[in-house]
JSON list of C-alpha atoms in Angstrom, two decimals:
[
{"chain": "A", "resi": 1, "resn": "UNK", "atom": "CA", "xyz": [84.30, 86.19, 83.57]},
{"chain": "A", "resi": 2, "resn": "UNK", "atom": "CA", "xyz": [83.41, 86.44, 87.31]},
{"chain": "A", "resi": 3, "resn": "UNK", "atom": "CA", "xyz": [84.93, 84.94, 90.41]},
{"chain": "A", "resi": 4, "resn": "UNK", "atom": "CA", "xyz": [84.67, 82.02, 92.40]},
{"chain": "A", "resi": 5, "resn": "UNK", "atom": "CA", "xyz": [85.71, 81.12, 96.06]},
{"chain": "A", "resi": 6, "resn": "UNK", "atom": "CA", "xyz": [87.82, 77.82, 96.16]},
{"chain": "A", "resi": 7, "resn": "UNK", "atom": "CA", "xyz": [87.54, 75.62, 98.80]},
{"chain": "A", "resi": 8, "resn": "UNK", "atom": "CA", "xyz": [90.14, 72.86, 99.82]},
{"chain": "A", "resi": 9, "resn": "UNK", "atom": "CA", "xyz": [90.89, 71.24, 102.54]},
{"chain": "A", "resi": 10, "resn": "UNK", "atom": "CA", "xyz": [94.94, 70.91, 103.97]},
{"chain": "A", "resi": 11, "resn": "UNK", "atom": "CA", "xyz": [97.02, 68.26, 104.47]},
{"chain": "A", "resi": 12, "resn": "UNK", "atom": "CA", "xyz": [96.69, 68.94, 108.05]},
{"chain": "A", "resi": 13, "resn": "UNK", "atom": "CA", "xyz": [92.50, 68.06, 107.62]},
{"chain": "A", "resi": 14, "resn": "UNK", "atom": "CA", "xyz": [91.85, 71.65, 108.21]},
{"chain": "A", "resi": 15, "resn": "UNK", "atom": "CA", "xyz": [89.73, 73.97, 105.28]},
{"chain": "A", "resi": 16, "resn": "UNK", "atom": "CA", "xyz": [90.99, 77.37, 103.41]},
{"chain": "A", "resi": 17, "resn": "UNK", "atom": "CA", "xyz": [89.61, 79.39, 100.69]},
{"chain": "A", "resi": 18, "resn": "UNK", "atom": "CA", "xyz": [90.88, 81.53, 98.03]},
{"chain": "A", "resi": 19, "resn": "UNK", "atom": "CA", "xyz": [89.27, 83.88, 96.21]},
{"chain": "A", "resi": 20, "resn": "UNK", "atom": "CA", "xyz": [90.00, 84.06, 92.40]},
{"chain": "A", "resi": 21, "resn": "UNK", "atom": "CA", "xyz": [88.70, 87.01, 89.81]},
{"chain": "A", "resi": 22, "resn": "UNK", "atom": "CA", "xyz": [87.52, 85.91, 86.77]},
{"chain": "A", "resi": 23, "resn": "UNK", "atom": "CA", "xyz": [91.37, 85.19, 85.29]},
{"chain": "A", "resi": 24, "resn": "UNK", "atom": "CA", "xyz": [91.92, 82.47, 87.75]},
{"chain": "A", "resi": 25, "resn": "UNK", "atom": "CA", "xyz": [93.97, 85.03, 89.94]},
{"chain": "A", "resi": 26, "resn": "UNK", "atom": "CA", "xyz": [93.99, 85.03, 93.50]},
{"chain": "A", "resi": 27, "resn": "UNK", "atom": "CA", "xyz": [92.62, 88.04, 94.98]},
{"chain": "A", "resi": 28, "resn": "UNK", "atom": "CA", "xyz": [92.07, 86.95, 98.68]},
{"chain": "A", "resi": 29, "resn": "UNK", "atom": "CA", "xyz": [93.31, 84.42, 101.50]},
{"chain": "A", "resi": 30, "resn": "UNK", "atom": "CA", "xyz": [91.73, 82.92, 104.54]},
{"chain": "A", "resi": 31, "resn": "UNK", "atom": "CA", "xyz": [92.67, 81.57, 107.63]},
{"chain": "A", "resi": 32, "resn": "UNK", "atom": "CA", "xyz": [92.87, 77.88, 108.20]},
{"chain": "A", "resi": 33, "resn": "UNK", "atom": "CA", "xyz": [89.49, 76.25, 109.63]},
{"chain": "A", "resi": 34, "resn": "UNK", "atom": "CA", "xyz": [89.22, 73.58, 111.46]},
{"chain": "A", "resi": 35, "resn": "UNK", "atom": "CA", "xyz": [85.62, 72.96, 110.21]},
{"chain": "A", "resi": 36, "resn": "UNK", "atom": "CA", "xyz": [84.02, 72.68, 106.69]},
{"chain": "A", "resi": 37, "resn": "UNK", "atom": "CA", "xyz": [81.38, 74.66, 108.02]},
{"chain": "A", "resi": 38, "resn": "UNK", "atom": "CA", "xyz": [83.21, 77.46, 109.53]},
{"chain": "A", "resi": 39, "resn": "UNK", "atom": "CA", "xyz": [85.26, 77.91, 106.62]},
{"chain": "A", "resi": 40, "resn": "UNK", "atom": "CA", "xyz": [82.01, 78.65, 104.34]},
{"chain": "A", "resi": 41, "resn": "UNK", "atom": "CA", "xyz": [80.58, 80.91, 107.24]},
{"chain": "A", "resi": 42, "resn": "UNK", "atom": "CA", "xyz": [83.92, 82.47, 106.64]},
{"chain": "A", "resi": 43, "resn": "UNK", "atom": "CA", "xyz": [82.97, 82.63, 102.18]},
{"chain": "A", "resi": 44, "resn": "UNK", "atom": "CA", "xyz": [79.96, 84.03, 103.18]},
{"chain": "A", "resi": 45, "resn": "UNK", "atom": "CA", "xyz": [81.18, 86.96, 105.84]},
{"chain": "A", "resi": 46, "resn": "UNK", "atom": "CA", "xyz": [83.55, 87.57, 102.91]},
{"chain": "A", "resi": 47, "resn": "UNK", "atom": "CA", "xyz": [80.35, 88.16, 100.66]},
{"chain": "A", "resi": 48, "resn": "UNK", "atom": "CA", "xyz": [78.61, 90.59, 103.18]},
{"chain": "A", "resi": 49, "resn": "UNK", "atom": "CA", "xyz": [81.99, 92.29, 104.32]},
{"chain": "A", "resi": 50, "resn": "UNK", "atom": "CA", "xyz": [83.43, 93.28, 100.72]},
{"chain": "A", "resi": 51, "resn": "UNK", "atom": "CA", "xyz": [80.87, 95.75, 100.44]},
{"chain": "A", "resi": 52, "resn": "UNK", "atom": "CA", "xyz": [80.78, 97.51, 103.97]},
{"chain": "A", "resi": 53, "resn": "UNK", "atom": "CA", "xyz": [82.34, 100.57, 104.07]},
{"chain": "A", "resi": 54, "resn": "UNK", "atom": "CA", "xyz": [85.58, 100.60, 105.71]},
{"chain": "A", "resi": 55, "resn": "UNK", "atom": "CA", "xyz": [85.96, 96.83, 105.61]},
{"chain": "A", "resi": 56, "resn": "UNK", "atom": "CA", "xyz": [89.57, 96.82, 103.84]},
{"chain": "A", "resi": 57, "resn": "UNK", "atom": "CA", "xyz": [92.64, 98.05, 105.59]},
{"chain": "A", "resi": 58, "resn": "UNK", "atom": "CA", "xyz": [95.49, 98.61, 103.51]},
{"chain": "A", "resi": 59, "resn": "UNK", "atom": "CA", "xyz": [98.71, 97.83, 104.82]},
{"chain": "A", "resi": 60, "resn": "UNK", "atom": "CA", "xyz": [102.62, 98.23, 104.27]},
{"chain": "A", "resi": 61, "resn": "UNK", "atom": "CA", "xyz": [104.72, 95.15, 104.54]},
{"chain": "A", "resi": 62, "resn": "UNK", "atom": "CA", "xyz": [108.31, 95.27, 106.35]},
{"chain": "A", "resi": 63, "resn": "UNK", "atom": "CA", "xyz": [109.59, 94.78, 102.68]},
{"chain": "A", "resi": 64, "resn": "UNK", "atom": "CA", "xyz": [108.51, 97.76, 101.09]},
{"chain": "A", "resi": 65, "resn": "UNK", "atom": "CA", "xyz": [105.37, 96.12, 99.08]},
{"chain": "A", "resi": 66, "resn": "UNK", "atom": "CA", "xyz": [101.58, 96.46, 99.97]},
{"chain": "A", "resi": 67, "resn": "UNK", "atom": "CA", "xyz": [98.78, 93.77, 100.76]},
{"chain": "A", "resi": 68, "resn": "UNK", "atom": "CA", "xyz": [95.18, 94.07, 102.17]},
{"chain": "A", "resi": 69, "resn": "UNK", "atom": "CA", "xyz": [92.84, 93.18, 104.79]},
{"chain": "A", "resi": 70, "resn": "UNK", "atom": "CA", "xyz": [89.24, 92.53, 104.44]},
{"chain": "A", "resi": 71, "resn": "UNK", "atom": "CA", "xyz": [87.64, 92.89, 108.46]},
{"chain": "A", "resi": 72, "resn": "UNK", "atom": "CA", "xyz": [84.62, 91.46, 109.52]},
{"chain": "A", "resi": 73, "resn": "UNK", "atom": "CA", "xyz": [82.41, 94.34, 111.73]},
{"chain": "A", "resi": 74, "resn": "UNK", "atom": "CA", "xyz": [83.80, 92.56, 114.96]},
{"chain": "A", "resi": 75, "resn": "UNK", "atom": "CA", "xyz": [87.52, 93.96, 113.72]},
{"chain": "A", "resi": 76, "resn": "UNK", "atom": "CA", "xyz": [88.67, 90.24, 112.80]},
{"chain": "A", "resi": 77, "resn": "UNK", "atom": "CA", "xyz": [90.42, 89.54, 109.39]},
{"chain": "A", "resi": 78, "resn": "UNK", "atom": "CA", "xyz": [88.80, 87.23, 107.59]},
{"chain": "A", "resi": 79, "resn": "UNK", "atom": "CA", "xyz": [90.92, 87.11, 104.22]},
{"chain": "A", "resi": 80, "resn": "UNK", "atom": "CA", "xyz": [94.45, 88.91, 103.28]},
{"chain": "A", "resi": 81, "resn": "UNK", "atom": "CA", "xyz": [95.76, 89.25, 99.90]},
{"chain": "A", "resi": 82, "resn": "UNK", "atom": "CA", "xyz": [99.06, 88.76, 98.15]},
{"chain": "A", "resi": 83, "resn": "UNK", "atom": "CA", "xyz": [101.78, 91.00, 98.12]},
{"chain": "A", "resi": 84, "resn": "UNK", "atom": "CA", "xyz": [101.73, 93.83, 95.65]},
{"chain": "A", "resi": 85, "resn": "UNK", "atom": "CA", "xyz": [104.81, 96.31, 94.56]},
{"chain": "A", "resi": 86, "resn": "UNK", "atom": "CA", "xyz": [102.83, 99.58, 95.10]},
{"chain": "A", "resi": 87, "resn": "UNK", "atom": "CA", "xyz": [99.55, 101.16, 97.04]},
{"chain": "A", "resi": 88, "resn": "UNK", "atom": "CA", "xyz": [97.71, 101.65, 93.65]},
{"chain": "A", "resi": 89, "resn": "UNK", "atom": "CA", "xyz": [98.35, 98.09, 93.00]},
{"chain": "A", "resi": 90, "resn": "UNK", "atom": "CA", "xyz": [96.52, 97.04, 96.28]},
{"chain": "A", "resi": 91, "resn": "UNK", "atom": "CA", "xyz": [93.70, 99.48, 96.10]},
{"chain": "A", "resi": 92, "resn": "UNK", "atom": "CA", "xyz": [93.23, 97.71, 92.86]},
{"chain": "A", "resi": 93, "resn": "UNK", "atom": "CA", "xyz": [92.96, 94.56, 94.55]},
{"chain": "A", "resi": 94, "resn": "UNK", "atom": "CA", "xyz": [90.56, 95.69, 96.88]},
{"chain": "A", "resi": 95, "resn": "UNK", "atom": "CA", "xyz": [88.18, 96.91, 94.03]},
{"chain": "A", "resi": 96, "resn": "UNK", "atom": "CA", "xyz": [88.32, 93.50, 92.53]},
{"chain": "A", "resi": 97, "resn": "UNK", "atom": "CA", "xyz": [87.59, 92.02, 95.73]},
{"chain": "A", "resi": 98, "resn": "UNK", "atom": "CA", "xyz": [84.51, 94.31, 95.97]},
{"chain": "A", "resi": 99, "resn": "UNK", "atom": "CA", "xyz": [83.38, 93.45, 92.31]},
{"chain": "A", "resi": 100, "resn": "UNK", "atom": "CA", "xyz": [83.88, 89.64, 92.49]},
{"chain": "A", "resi": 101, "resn": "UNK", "atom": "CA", "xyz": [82.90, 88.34, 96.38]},
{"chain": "A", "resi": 102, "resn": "UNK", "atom": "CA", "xyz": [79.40, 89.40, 96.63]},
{"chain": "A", "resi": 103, "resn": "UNK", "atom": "CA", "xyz": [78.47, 86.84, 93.57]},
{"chain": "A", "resi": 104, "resn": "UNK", "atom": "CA", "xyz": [81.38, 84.42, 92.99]},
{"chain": "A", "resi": 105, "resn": "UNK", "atom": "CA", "xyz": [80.42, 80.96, 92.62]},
{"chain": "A", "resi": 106, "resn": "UNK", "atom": "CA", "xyz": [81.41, 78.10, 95.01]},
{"chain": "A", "resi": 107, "resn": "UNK", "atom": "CA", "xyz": [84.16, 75.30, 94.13]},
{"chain": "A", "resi": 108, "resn": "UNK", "atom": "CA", "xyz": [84.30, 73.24, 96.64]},
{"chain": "A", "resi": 109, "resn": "UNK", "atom": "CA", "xyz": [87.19, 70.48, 96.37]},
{"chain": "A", "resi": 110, "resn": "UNK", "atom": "CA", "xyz": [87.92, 70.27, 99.95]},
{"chain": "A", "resi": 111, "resn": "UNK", "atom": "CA", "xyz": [85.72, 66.61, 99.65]},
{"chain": "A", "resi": 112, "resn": "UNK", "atom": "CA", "xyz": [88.38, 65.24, 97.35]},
{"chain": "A", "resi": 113, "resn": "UNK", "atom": "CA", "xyz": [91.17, 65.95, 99.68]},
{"chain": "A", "resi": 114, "resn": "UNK", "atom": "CA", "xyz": [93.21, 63.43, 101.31]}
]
């Protein structure tokens, strides 16, 4: 099953995505947008950027558990994952990143927001 980028809109009118892998799992977070448009400028720099080289940054929370960064070439994040109890765990979640972004479909259900 592959992934697909989710796109709603907030309760606040502005637009987030998640990335899910193929079991409906979240895999990756973006920022709010205040724009439709910049939020699927930010699904497709999420496409390009999961397979640069040095695009994830794995990081150590203040809690002991690990999440990721995926960095656009300018340095900005453009997505964070969820918390995960150890390094290998996030390294996984990295590799799914980099297997499901470059092709994941597009749900977009930000239209049927309130």
């Amino acid at each position: 099953m592959s992934g697909k980028f989710q796109l709603k809109k907030s309760s606040n009118g502005q637009f987030h995505f998640n990335l899910l892998a193929g079991n409906g799992q979240v895999i990756l977070s973006s920022e709010q947008y205040k724009a439709h448009a910049s939020a699927l400028n930010g699904i497709d720099s999420v496409r390009k950027n999961a397979v640069r080289e040095g695009a994830f940054e794995v990081k150590e929370s203040s809690n002991g558990k690990y999440f990721f960064v995926l960095k656009a070439t300018n340095g900005q994040v453009i997505g964070q994952s969820q918390m995960y109890a150890s390094l290998h765990s996030a390294e996984q979640g990295c590799d799914s990143v980099l297997r499901h972004a470059p092709n994941a479909a597009l749900q977009d259900e930000s239209a049927s927001a309130a």
